[in-house]
Coordinates of N, CA and C in Angstrom, one line a residue:
X1077 N 0.8 -1.1 0.0 CA 0.0 0.0 0.0 C 1.0 1.2 0.0
X1078 N 0.6 2.2 -0.9 CA 1.4 3.4 -1.1 C 1.2 4.3 0.2
X1079 N 2.3 5.1 0.6 CA 2.3 5.9 1.7 C 1.4 7.0 1.3
X1080 N 0.6 7.5 2.2 CA -0.2 8.5 2.0 C 0.5 9.9 1.8
X1081 N 0.3 10.7 0.9 CA 1.0 12.1 0.7 C 0.0 13.1 1.1
X1082 N 0.6 14.2 1.6 CA -0.2 15.4 1.9 C 0.2 16.6 1.1
X1083 N -0.4 17.8 1.3 CA -0.1 19.0 0.6 C -0.1 20.2 1.5
X1084 N -0.3 19.9 2.8 CA -0.3 21.2 3.6 C 1.2 21.5 3.8
X1085 N 1.5 22.9 4.0 CA 2.9 23.4 4.1 C 3.6 22.7 5.4
X1086 N 4.7 22.1 5.0 CA 5.6 21.6 6.1 C 5.3 20.0 6.4
X1087 N 4.4 19.5 5.7 CA 4.0 18.1 5.8 C 5.1 17.2 5.9
X1088 N 6.2 17.4 5.0 CA 7.3 16.4 5.0 C 8.1 16.2 6.3
X1089 N 8.0 17.3 7.2 CA 8.6 17.3 8.5 C 7.6 17.0 9.7
X1090 N 6.4 16.8 9.4 CA 5.3 16.7 10.3 C 5.2 15.5 11.1
X1091 N 6.4 15.0 11.5 CA 6.3 13.8 12.4 C 6.7 14.2 13.8
X1092 N 6.4 15.5 14.2 CA 6.5 15.9 15.6 C 5.5 15.4 16.5
X1093 N 6.0 15.2 17.7 CA 5.0 14.6 18.5 C 4.2 15.5 19.5
X1094 N 3.1 15.2 20.1 CA 2.4 16.0 20.9 C 3.2 16.3 22.1
X1095 N 3.0 17.4 22.9 CA 3.6 17.6 24.2 C 2.6 17.7 25.3
X1096 N 1.3 17.8 25.0 CA 0.2 17.7 26.0 C -0.1 16.3 26.2
X1097 N -0.5 16.1 27.5 CA -0.9 14.8 28.0 C -2.2 14.4 27.4
X1098 N -2.4 13.1 27.2 CA -3.7 12.6 26.7 C -3.9 12.5 25.3
X1099 N -2.9 12.8 24.6 CA -3.0 12.8 22.9 C -2.1 11.8 22.3
X1100 N -2.0 10.7 23.0 CA -1.2 9.5 22.3 C -1.8 9.0 21.1
X1101 N -3.0 9.3 20.8 CA -3.8 8.8 19.7 C -3.7 9.8 18.5
X1102 N -2.9 10.9 18.8 CA -2.5 12.0 17.6 C -1.2 11.9 17.7
X1103 N -0.3 10.9 17.2 CA 1.0 10.8 17.3 C 1.9 11.9 16.6
X1104 N 1.4 12.4 15.5 CA 2.1 13.3 14.7 C 1.1 14.5 14.1
X1105 N 1.7 15.4 13.6 CA 0.9 16.4 12.9 C 0.1 16.0 11.7
X1106 N 0.6 14.9 11.1 CA -0.1 14.4 10.0 C -1.4 13.7 10.5
X1107 N -1.3 13.0 11.6 CA -2.5 12.4 12.2 C -3.5 13.5 12.7
X1108 N -2.9 14.6 13.1 CA -3.8 15.8 13.6 C -4.6 16.3 12.3
X1109 N -3.8 16.3 11.1 CA -4.5 16.8 9.9 C -5.6 15.9 9.5
X1110 N -5.3 14.6 9.6 CA -6.3 13.5 9.2 C -7.6 13.7 10.0
X1111 N -7.4 14.0 11.3 CA -8.6 14.1 12.2 C -9.3 15.3 11.8
X1112 N -8.5 16.5 11.8 CA -9.2 17.7 11.3 C -10.0 17.7 10.1
X1113 N -9.5 16.9 9.2 CA -10.1 16.8 7.8 C -11.5 16.2 8.0
X1114 N -11.8 15.6 9.0 CA -13.1 15.0 9.2 C -14.1 15.9 10.1
X1115 N -13.4 17.0 10.5 CA -14.0 17.9 11.5 C -14.3 19.4 10.8
X1116 N -13.3 19.8 10.0 CA -13.6 21.2 9.5 C -14.9 21.2 8.8
X1117 N -15.7 22.3 9.0 CA -16.9 22.4 8.3 C -17.4 23.9 8.0
X1118 N -18.5 24.1 7.6 CA -19.0 25.5 7.4 C -19.0 26.2 8.8
X1119 N -19.4 25.5 9.8 CA -19.6 26.0 11.1 C -18.4 26.5 11.7
X1120 N -17.2 25.8 11.4 CA -15.9 26.2 11.9 C -15.1 27.2 11.0
X1121 N -15.7 27.5 9.9 CA -15.2 28.4 8.9 C -15.5 29.9 9.3
X1122 N -14.6 30.8 9.1 CA -14.8 32.3 9.4 C -16.1 32.6 8.8
X1123 N -17.0 33.3 9.5 CA -18.3 33.8 8.8 C -18.2 34.4 7.6
X1124 N -17.2 35.3 7.3 CA -17.0 36.1 6.1 C -16.8 35.2 4.9
X1125 N -16.3 34.0 5.0 CA -15.9 32.9 4.0 C -16.8 31.9 3.9
X1126 N -18.0 31.7 4.7 CA -18.7 30.5 4.7 C -19.4 30.3 3.4
X1127 N -19.8 31.3 2.6 CA -20.5 31.1 1.3 C -19.4 30.5 0.3
X1128 N -18.2 30.5 0.5 CA -17.3 30.0 -0.3 C -16.7 28.6 0.1
X1129 N -17.1 28.2 1.3 CA -16.5 27.0 2.0 C -17.2 25.8 1.3
X1130 N -16.3 24.6 1.1 CA -16.7 23.4 0.6 C -15.9 22.3 1.1
X1131 N -16.3 21.1 1.1 CA -15.4 19.9 1.6 C -14.3 19.9 0.7
X1132 N -14.4 20.4 -0.6 CA -13.2 20.3 -1.5 C -12.2 21.3 -1.1
X1133 N -12.6 22.4 -0.3 CA -11.8 23.6 0.1 C -11.9 23.8 1.5
X1134 N -11.7 22.5 2.1 CA -12.0 22.4 3.5 C -11.2 23.2 4.5
X1135 N -10.1 23.7 4.2 CA -9.3 24.5 5.1 C -9.5 26.0 5.1
X1136 N -10.5 26.4 4.2 CA -10.9 27.9 4.0 C -11.4 28.3 5.3
X1137 N -10.9 29.4 5.7 CA -11.3 30.2 6.9 C -11.2 29.4 8.2
X1138 N -10.2 28.5 8.2 CA -10.0 27.7 9.4 C -8.5 28.0 10.1
X1139 N -7.9 29.1 9.8 CA -6.6 29.1 10.1 C -6.3 29.4 11.6
X1140 N -6.8 30.5 12.0 CA -6.5 30.8 13.5 C -7.0 29.7 14.5
X1141 N -8.2 29.2 14.4 CA -8.6 28.3 15.4 C -7.8 27.1 15.2
X1142 N -7.4 26.7 13.9 CA -6.6 25.5 13.8 C -5.3 25.6 14.4
X1143 N -4.6 26.8 14.2 CA -3.2 27.0 14.7 C -3.2 27.0 16.2
X1144 N -4.1 27.6 16.8 CA -4.2 27.6 18.2 C -4.4 26.3 18.8
X1145 N -5.3 25.5 18.2 CA -5.5 24.1 18.7 C -4.3 23.2 18.5
X1146 N -3.6 23.4 17.5 CA -2.4 22.8 17.3 C -1.3 23.1 18.3
X1147 N -1.3 24.4 18.6 CA -0.5 24.9 19.8 C -0.8 24.2 21.0
X1148 N -2.1 24.1 21.3 CA -2.5 23.4 22.6 C -1.8 22.0 22.7
X1149 N -1.8 21.3 21.6 CA -1.5 19.8 21.7 C 0.1 19.7 21.4
X1150 N 0.7 20.5 20.5 CA 2.0 20.1 20.0 C 2.9 21.3 20.5
X1151 N 2.6 22.4 21.1 CA 3.4 23.5 21.7 C 3.8 24.4 20.6
X1152 N 4.9 25.2 20.7 CA 5.3 26.1 19.8 C 4.6 27.4 19.7
X1153 N 4.9 28.1 18.6 CA 4.4 29.5 18.5 C 3.3 29.6 17.4
X1154 N 2.5 30.5 17.4 CA 1.6 30.8 16.3 C 2.0 32.2 15.7
X1155 N 2.2 32.1 14.3 CA 2.5 33.5 13.7 C 1.5 33.7 12.7
X1156 N 1.6 35.0 12.1 CA 0.5 35.3 11.1 C 1.1 36.2 9.9
X1157 N 0.7 35.8 8.7 CA 0.9 36.5 7.5 C -0.2 37.5 7.2
X1158 N 0.1 38.7 7.2 CA -0.9 39.7 7.0 C -1.3 39.7 5.6
X1159 N -2.7 39.7 5.6 CA -3.5 39.6 4.2 C -4.2 41.0 3.9
X1160 N -4.8 41.1 2.8 CA -5.5 42.1 2.3 C -6.6 42.3 3.4
X1161 N -6.9 43.6 3.8 CA -7.9 43.9 4.7 C -7.4 43.9 6.2
X1162 N -6.1 43.5 6.5 CA -5.5 43.7 7.8 C -5.7 42.4 8.5
X1163 N -6.2 41.3 7.9 CA -6.5 40.0 8.7 C -5.1 39.2 8.5
X1164 N -4.9 38.3 9.5 CA -3.7 37.5 9.6 C -4.0 36.0 9.3
X1165 N -3.3 35.5 8.3 CA -3.3 34.0 8.1 C -2.4 33.3 9.0
X1166 N -2.9 32.5 10.0 CA -2.0 32.0 11.2 C -1.6 30.6 10.6
X1167 N -0.3 30.3 11.3 CA 0.4 29.1 11.1 C 1.1 28.8 12.3
X1168 N 1.8 27.5 12.4 CA 2.6 27.1 13.7 C 4.0 27.1 13.3
X1169 N 4.8 27.3 14.4 CA 6.2 27.0 14.3 C 6.6 26.2 15.5
X1170 N 7.0 25.0 15.3 CA 7.2 24.0 16.4 C 8.8 23.6 16.2
X1171 N 9.6 23.8 17.3 CA 10.9 23.3 17.3 C 11.7 23.9 16.2
X1172 N 11.3 25.2 15.7 CA 12.0 25.8 14.7 C 11.5 25.3 13.3
X1173 N 10.5 24.5 13.2 CA 10.0 24.0 11.9 C 8.7 24.6 11.9
X1174 N 8.3 25.1 10.5 CA 7.0 25.7 10.1 C 6.1 24.8 9.5
X1175 N 4.8 24.9 10.1 CA 3.8 24.0 9.5 C 2.5 24.9 9.4
X1176 N 1.8 24.7 8.3 CA 0.5 25.4 8.0 C -0.5 24.4 7.4
X1177 N -1.2 24.0 8.5 CA -2.3 22.9 8.2 C -3.4 23.4 7.2
X1178 N -3.4 24.6 7.3 CA -4.6 25.2 6.4 C -4.0 26.1 5.1
X1179 N -2.9 25.5 4.6 CA -2.2 26.4 3.6 C -3.0 26.1 2.3
X1180 N -3.7 24.9 2.2 CA -4.2 24.4 0.9 C -5.3 25.4 0.3
X1181 N -5.8 26.3 1.2 CA -6.9 27.1 0.8 C -6.3 28.2 -0.2
X1182 N -5.1 28.3 -0.3 CA -4.4 29.3 -1.0 C -4.0 28.7 -2.6
X1183 N -4.3 27.6 -2.6 CA -4.0 26.9 -4.1 C -2.6 27.0 -4.3
X1184 N -2.2 27.6 -5.5 CA -0.7 27.7 -5.8 C -0.1 28.9 -5.4
X1185 N -0.7 29.8 -4.7 CA 0.0 30.9 -4.1 C 1.0 30.5 -3.1
X1186 N 2.2 31.2 -3.4 CA 3.4 30.9 -2.3 C 3.4 31.9 -1.3
X1187 N 3.1 31.4 -0.1 CA 3.1 32.4 1.1 C 4.5 32.6 1.7
X1188 N 4.7 33.8 2.3 CA 5.9 34.0 2.8 C 5.8 33.7 4.4
X1189 N 6.6 32.7 4.7 CA 6.6 32.4 6.2 C 7.7 33.0 6.9
X1190 N 8.4 34.0 6.4 CA 9.5 34.5 7.1 C 9.3 35.9 7.6
X1191 N 9.7 36.1 8.9 CA 9.6 37.5 9.6 C 8.2 37.9 9.7
X1192 N 7.4 37.1 10.2 CA 6.0 37.4 10.4 C 5.8 37.7 12.0
X1193 N 4.8 38.5 12.3 CA 4.5 38.6 13.8 C 4.0 37.4 14.4
X1194 N 4.2 37.3 15.8 CA 3.7 36.2 16.5 C 2.3 36.7 17.0
X1195 N 1.4 35.8 17.0 CA -0.1 36.0 17.2 C -0.4 35.7 18.6
X1196 N -1.4 36.4 19.2 CA -1.8 36.2 20.6 C -3.3 35.7 20.6
X1197 N -3.4 34.6 21.3 CA -4.9 34.0 21.3 C -5.8 35.0 22.1
X1198 N -5.2 35.9 23.0 CA -6.1 36.7 23.6 C -6.8 37.7 22.6
X1199 N -5.8 38.1 21.7 CA -6.2 39.1 20.7 C -7.3 38.5 19.7
X1200 N -7.0 37.3 19.3 CA -7.8 36.6 18.4 C -9.1 36.1 19.1
X1201 N -9.1 35.7 20.2 CA -10.3 35.2 20.9 C -11.2 36.2 21.6
X1202 N -10.5 37.5 21.3 CA -11.4 38.8 21.8 C -12.7 38.8 21.1
X1203 N -12.7 38.1 19.9 CA -13.7 38.1 19.0 C -14.6 36.9 19.4
X1204 N -15.7 37.1 20.0 CA -16.5 35.9 20.6 C -16.8 34.8 19.5
X1205 N -17.2 35.2 18.5 CA -17.6 34.2 17.2 C -16.4 33.3 17.1
X1206 N -15.1 33.9 17.1 CA -13.8 33.1 16.8 C -13.6 32.1 17.9
X1207 N -13.9 32.6 19.2 CA -13.5 31.8 20.3 C -14.5 30.6 20.4
X1208 N -15.8 30.9 20.0 CA -16.9 30.0 20.0 C -16.4 28.8 18.9
X1209 N -16.0 29.2 17.8 CA -15.7 28.3 16.8 C -14.4 27.5 17.2
X1210 N -13.5 28.1 17.9 CA -12.3 27.4 18.5 C -12.7 26.2 19.5
X1211 N -13.6 26.7 20.3 CA -14.1 25.7 21.3 C -14.9 24.5 20.7
X1212 N -15.6 24.9 19.7 CA -16.4 23.8 19.0 C -15.5 23.0 18.3
X1213 N -14.4 23.4 17.6 CA -13.5 22.6 16.8 C -12.7 21.7 18.0
X1214 N -12.3 22.2 19.1 CA -11.6 21.4 20.0 C -12.5 20.3 20.6
X1215 N -13.8 20.7 20.9 CA -14.8 19.7 21.3 C -15.0 18.4 20.4
X1216 N -15.1 18.9 19.1 CA -15.2 17.9 18.1 C -14.0 17.1 17.9
X1217 N -12.8 17.6 18.2 CA -11.5 16.8 18.2 C -11.6 15.9 19.4
X1218 N -11.9 16.3 20.6 CA -11.9 15.5 21.7 C -12.8 14.3 21.5
X1219 N -13.9 14.5 20.9 CA -14.8 13.4 20.6 C -14.2 12.4 19.7
X1220 N -13.4 12.7 18.7 CA -12.8 11.9 17.7 C -11.7 11.2 18.4
X1221 N -10.8 11.8 19.2 CA -9.9 11.1 20.0 C -10.4 10.1 21.0
X1222 N -11.5 10.4 21.6 CA -12.2 9.4 22.5 C -12.7 8.1 21.7
X1223 N -13.2 8.4 20.6 CA -13.7 7.3 19.7 C -12.5 6.4 19.2
X1224 N -11.3 7.1 18.8 CA -10.3 6.4 18.4 C -9.7 5.5 19.6
X1225 N -9.6 6.2 20.8 CA -9.2 5.4 21.9 C -9.9 4.1 22.2
X1226 N -11.1 4.3 22.1 CA -12.2 3.2 22.5 C -12.1 2.1 21.3
X1227 N -11.9 2.5 20.0 CA -11.7 1.4 19.1 C -10.5 0.7 19.2
X1228 N -9.4 1.5 19.6 CA -8.1 0.8 19.9 C -8.1 -0.1 20.9
X1229 N -8.9 0.2 22.1 CA -9.0 -0.8 23.3 C -10.0 -2.0 22.8
X1230 N -10.9 -1.8 22.0 CA -11.7 -2.9 21.5 C -10.9 -3.9 20.5
X1231 N -10.1 -3.4 19.8 CA -9.2 -4.1 18.9 C -8.2 -4.9 19.7
X1232 N -7.6 -4.2 20.8 CA -6.8 -4.9 21.7 C -7.4 -6.0 22.4
X1233 N -8.7 -5.8 22.9 CA -9.3 -6.9 23.5 C -9.7 -8.1 22.7
X1234 N -10.2 -7.6 21.4 CA -10.4 -8.6 20.4 C -9.4 -9.5 20.1
X1235 N -8.0 -9.1 20.3 CA -6.9 -9.9 20.1 C -6.4 -10.8 21.3
X1236 N -7.3 -10.7 22.4 CA -7.2 -11.5 23.4 C -6.4 -11.0 24.7
X1237 N -6.4 -9.5 24.6 CA -5.8 -8.7 25.7 C -6.8 -8.6 26.9
X1238 N -6.5 -9.2 28.0 CA -7.3 -9.1 29.2 C -7.2 -7.7 29.8
X1239 N -6.1 -7.1 29.6 CA -5.9 -5.6 30.0 C -6.7 -4.7 29.2
X1240 N -6.8 -5.1 27.9 CA -7.8 -4.2 27.0 C -9.2 -4.4 27.6
X1241 N -9.6 -5.5 27.8 CA -11.0 -5.8 28.0 C -11.3 -5.0 29.4
X1242 N -10.4 -5.1 30.4 CA -10.7 -4.5 31.7 C -10.6 -2.9 31.5
X1243 N -9.8 -2.4 30.6 CA -9.8 -1.0 30.4 C -11.1 -0.5 29.6
X1244 N -11.6 -1.4 28.8 CA -12.8 -1.0 28.2 C -14.0 -1.0 29.2
X1245 N -14.0 -2.1 30.1 CA -15.0 -2.0 31.1 C -14.9 -0.7 31.9
X1246 N -13.7 -0.4 32.3 CA -13.6 0.6 33.2 C -14.0 2.2 32.4
X1247 N -13.8 2.1 31.1 CA -14.1 3.3 30.3 C -15.6 3.3 30.2
X1248 N -16.3 2.3 29.9 CA -17.8 2.2 30.1 C -18.3 2.6 31.3
X1249 N -17.7 2.0 32.4 CA -18.2 2.2 33.8 C -18.1 3.7 34.2
X1250 N -17.1 4.3 33.9 CA -16.8 5.6 34.4 C -17.1 6.7 33.3
X1251 N -17.4 6.3 32.1 CA -17.6 7.3 31.1 C -16.5 8.0 30.5
X1252 N -15.3 7.4 30.7 CA -14.1 8.0 30.4 C -14.0 8.5 28.9
X1253 N -14.5 7.6 28.0 CA -14.5 8.1 26.5 C -15.9 8.4 25.9
X1254 N -16.7 9.0 26.9 CA -17.9 9.4 26.4 C -19.0 9.0 27.4
X1255 N -20.3 8.6 27.0 CA -21.2 8.3 27.9 C -21.2 7.0 28.6
X1256 N -21.6 6.9 29.9 CA -21.5 5.7 30.5 C -22.5 4.6 30.0
X1257 N -22.1 3.4 30.0 CA -22.9 2.2 29.6 C -22.6 1.1 30.3
X1258 N -23.5 0.9 31.4 CA -23.2 -0.1 32.5 C -23.4 -1.6 32.0
X1259 N -24.2 -1.7 30.9 CA -24.4 -3.0 30.2 C -23.2 -3.4 29.5
X1260 N -22.5 -2.5 28.9 CA -21.4 -2.9 28.2 C -20.2 -3.0 29.2
X1261 N -20.2 -2.2 30.2 CA -19.1 -2.4 31.2 C -19.3 -3.7 31.9
X1262 N -20.5 -4.1 32.1 CA -20.7 -5.5 32.8 C -20.2 -6.6 31.8
X1263 N -20.5 -6.4 30.7 CA -20.0 -7.5 29.6 C -18.5 -7.6 29.7
X1264 N -17.9 -6.5 29.5 CA -16.4 -6.6 29.4 C -15.7 -6.9 30.8
X1265 N -16.4 -6.5 31.8 CA -15.8 -6.7 33.1 C -15.9 -8.3 33.5
X1266 N -17.0 -8.8 33.1 CA -17.3 -10.2 33.4 C -16.3 -11.1 32.5
X1267 N -16.0 -10.7 31.4 CA -15.1 -11.4 30.5 C -13.6 -11.4 31.1
X1268 N -13.2 -10.2 31.6 CA -11.8 -9.9 32.1 C -11.7 -10.5 33.5
X1269 N -12.9 -10.5 34.3 CA -12.9 -11.0 35.6 C -12.6 -12.6 35.6
X1270 N -13.2 -13.2 34.6 CA -13.1 -14.7 34.5 C -11.7 -15.2 34.2
X1271 N -10.8 -14.3 33.7 CA -9.5 -14.3 33.3 C -8.5 -13.7 34.3
X1272 N -9.1 -13.5 35.6 CA -8.3 -13.1 36.6 C -8.2 -11.6 37.0
X1273 N -8.8 -10.8 36.3 CA -8.7 -9.3 36.5 C -9.3 -8.9 37.7
X1274 N -8.5 -8.5 38.7 CA -9.0 -7.9 40.0 C -9.8 -6.6 39.8
X1275 N -9.3 -5.7 38.8 CA -9.9 -4.5 38.5 C -11.3 -4.7 38.0
X1276 N -11.4 -5.6 37.0 CA -12.8 -5.9 36.4 C -13.6 -6.6 37.6
X1277 N -13.2 -7.4 38.4 CA -14.0 -7.8 39.6 C -14.4 -6.8 40.5
X1278 N -13.7 -5.8 40.6 CA -13.9 -4.7 41.5 C -15.2 -3.8 40.7
X1279 N -15.1 -3.7 39.5 CA -16.1 -3.0 38.7 C -17.4 -3.7 38.8
X1280 N -17.4 -5.0 38.6 CA -18.6 -5.8 38.7 C -19.3 -5.8 40.0
X1281 N -18.4 -5.5 41.0 CA -19.0 -5.4 42.5 C -19.7 -4.1 42.6
X1282 N -19.4 -3.2 41.8 CA -20.0 -1.8 41.9 C -21.2 -1.6 40.9
X1283 N -21.4 -2.6 40.0 CA -22.5 -2.3 39.0 C -23.8 -3.0 39.6

């Protein structure tokens, strides 16, 4: 199977790892781009650009909220390229490397990533609608990460891992990856407990 290719600026070096805890299921910026590709939508697009947004041009109007969300997870700084009208197109610099996950919206235009001003989230998020779009994007990302985490555990358990089964039971019992589901928690805990899991036995005693 051929390796997937990307078109966003800096993709060749986008194997940087997250610095924030809890994001082991987004191991690189390429994975971050893949997840965001399923989330970017008209609602997360800047209002002035929404009429032109499409799935084929999914990065349109997504730059600032995406750049600050990337910063949350991967660290680094956010910089901005001044555009017509005084708006800034935001991108990330992480460990001295430049990444622009929303560069594709500019087509063949070559952007200048040198000597641009650093951007402040306080300034950008002073605009309430932008802050709300950022929070919505972040919330949708968290849902995707939770789903990936649960599917990973299910796959692990399906391959015979008792640890995986007890972790699924715990996740359903506590609602760690979404809503609680005591029926499913009981199912997985019963399986793990039969194979000697004390954690699963403890969960069963509480259901």
